Every structure is written in C-alpha cells, then in structure tokens.
Amino acid sequence: MKNILLLEDDFSLSEGIKLALQSDDVSVQICRSIKDAGAALSENSFSLLILDVNLPDGNGLELLKNIRQSSEVPVIMLTANDMETDIVTGLELGADDYITKPFSLAVLRARVKTQLRRSTPAVNTLQIDDFSFDFERMEFYKGKQEINLSKTEQKLLKILVLNRGRTMSRDELLDKVWTDGAEYVDENALSVTVKRLRDKLDGCKKLKTVYGIGYVWEK
C-alpha cells in the first residue's frame, strides 16, 4: 500500500485530487495546514508528498526544506502558474517534480505514478523468520531446506509477502496471480494453490485464511 500526504488548503481541489489518486493500492491523507502536515509526518510514513506552496499558516517550501533535513521521500510541489521563483526554489530545495495550477488531474496522476515507481525498490530477496525467498533467482528455503515452487505459487507468495499485514480478497489475488489474459479462472484454482503453497512452506502459520474475504500473510 502506497501512502500519499496531500497538503492543499483548497477543499474542492484537495478532494478532487484524492478522488483521482486513491485506489486499492494507494491511500491519500489530506492536510490543509503546515501544522496538520507536520503532525501527520511525525505519526506516519509516506511514499510520496504533494505540497502546495501557499498555506494558511506558512509556506510549503519551508516545510520541504525541513523535510529534506532527514528524509528523501519523493515530493511534488503545487505552484501558482506565474510563480517561476517558487518552482526554481522548490527544485533547489530538493523537490522531485512540480506542477503548476491549474492542472489536469490526469497529468497529476501520471506524475504521481512516475514518482511512486521511482521510489519503490525492486524487492527480489526477502528474509522472513527462517524463510529465505529469492524471487529473482527463484530460490526458496526454509533454513537450509530448499522449497520447490511452481511459477503460480511463486507469484502468489510474492504478492502475499509484499503486502504483509493486509488482507487480500480472493478476487484481487485471482486478478494479480492469473494475468495471462484468461477470461475465466476457476475460484478453486486459488484455494488449491494456497493449500499447495502452505503445504510446501511446512504449514506456515503466517499464511492465514480470512474466511469470507481472502488471505493474509501476517506481519
């Protein structure tokens, strides 16, 4: 799950941006003042910040300056159309991108996707308890014992462990695992794959069934 902090005091604009960006994989938290944004940043971690320059209680550029003292989180600045100095200052202070008002929500969405993609490292090797999962080399171990997984089992495992702690619905897993363009996949295929994966992981207790919903790999 990607978490975005949106600092924008215009109610209609902020709600429109949230509606355009939020999805099953992306959550958007709106703050309408520097004070609220500071509190949110101290309490949560974010994948991306979208900061307006002019706020009721301060300047988004000053907040960016403070953020860059301790964090490299991607930042997109929102600036007024005629404020070239704000754009230059923002980039010099470490902003990753900027967009001038008024703007298309489709353009903003594309810019956001680019920054989220750049900020997401490729995760190919994971060490969880006594399990070692190397998805690039397709090598999987429990301790020193190798585990042989089919490609479908590997895809399911990767999706579950990269979303540890989040319950994934059966429909979502079916869409993400069986991506070969087949129009119909029997739901039993997921149940069978989960059972085989659980058996091969020696009954791993972290892989839980959430009855009536789907599955979760517990943190």
CSV table of N, CA and C in Angstrom, one decimal, residues 194-204:
chain,number,residue,atom,x,y,z
A,194,VAL,N,-3.2,-22.0,-2.8
A,194,VAL,CA,-2.9,-21.6,-1.4
A,194,VAL,C,-2.6,-22.9,-0.6
A,195,LYS,N,-3.4,-23.9,-0.7
A,195,LYS,CA,-3.1,-25.2,0.0
A,195,LYS,C,-1.8,-25.7,-0.3
A,196,ARG,N,-1.4,-25.8,-1.6
A,196,ARG,CA,-0.1,-26.3,-2.0
A,196,ARG,C,1.0,-25.5,-1.5
A,197,LEU,N,0.8,-24.2,-1.5
A,197,LEU,CA,1.9,-23.3,-1.0
A,197,LEU,C,2.0,-23.5,0.5
A,198,ARG,N,0.9,-23.5,1.2
A,198,ARG,CA,1.0,-23.7,2.6
A,198,ARG,C,1.7,-25.0,3.0
A,199,ASP,N,1.4,-26.1,2.2
A,199,ASP,CA,2.0,-27.4,2.5
A,199,ASP,C,3.5,-27.3,2.2
A,200,LYS,N,3.9,-26.7,1.1
A,200,LYS,CA,5.3,-26.6,0.8
A,200,LYS,C,6.1,-25.8,1.8
A,201,LEU,N,5.4,-24.8,2.4
A,201,LEU,CA,6.0,-24.0,3.4
A,201,LEU,C,5.9,-24.6,4.8
A,202,ASP,N,5.6,-25.9,4.8
A,202,ASP,CA,5.6,-26.7,6.0
A,202,ASP,C,4.5,-26.1,7.0
A,203,GLY,N,3.3,-25.8,6.4
A,203,GLY,CA,2.2,-25.4,7.3
A,203,GLY,C,2.5,-24.0,7.9
A,204,CYS,N,3.2,-23.1,7.2
A,204,CYS,CA,3.5,-21.8,7.7
A,204,CYS,C,2.3,-21.1,8.3
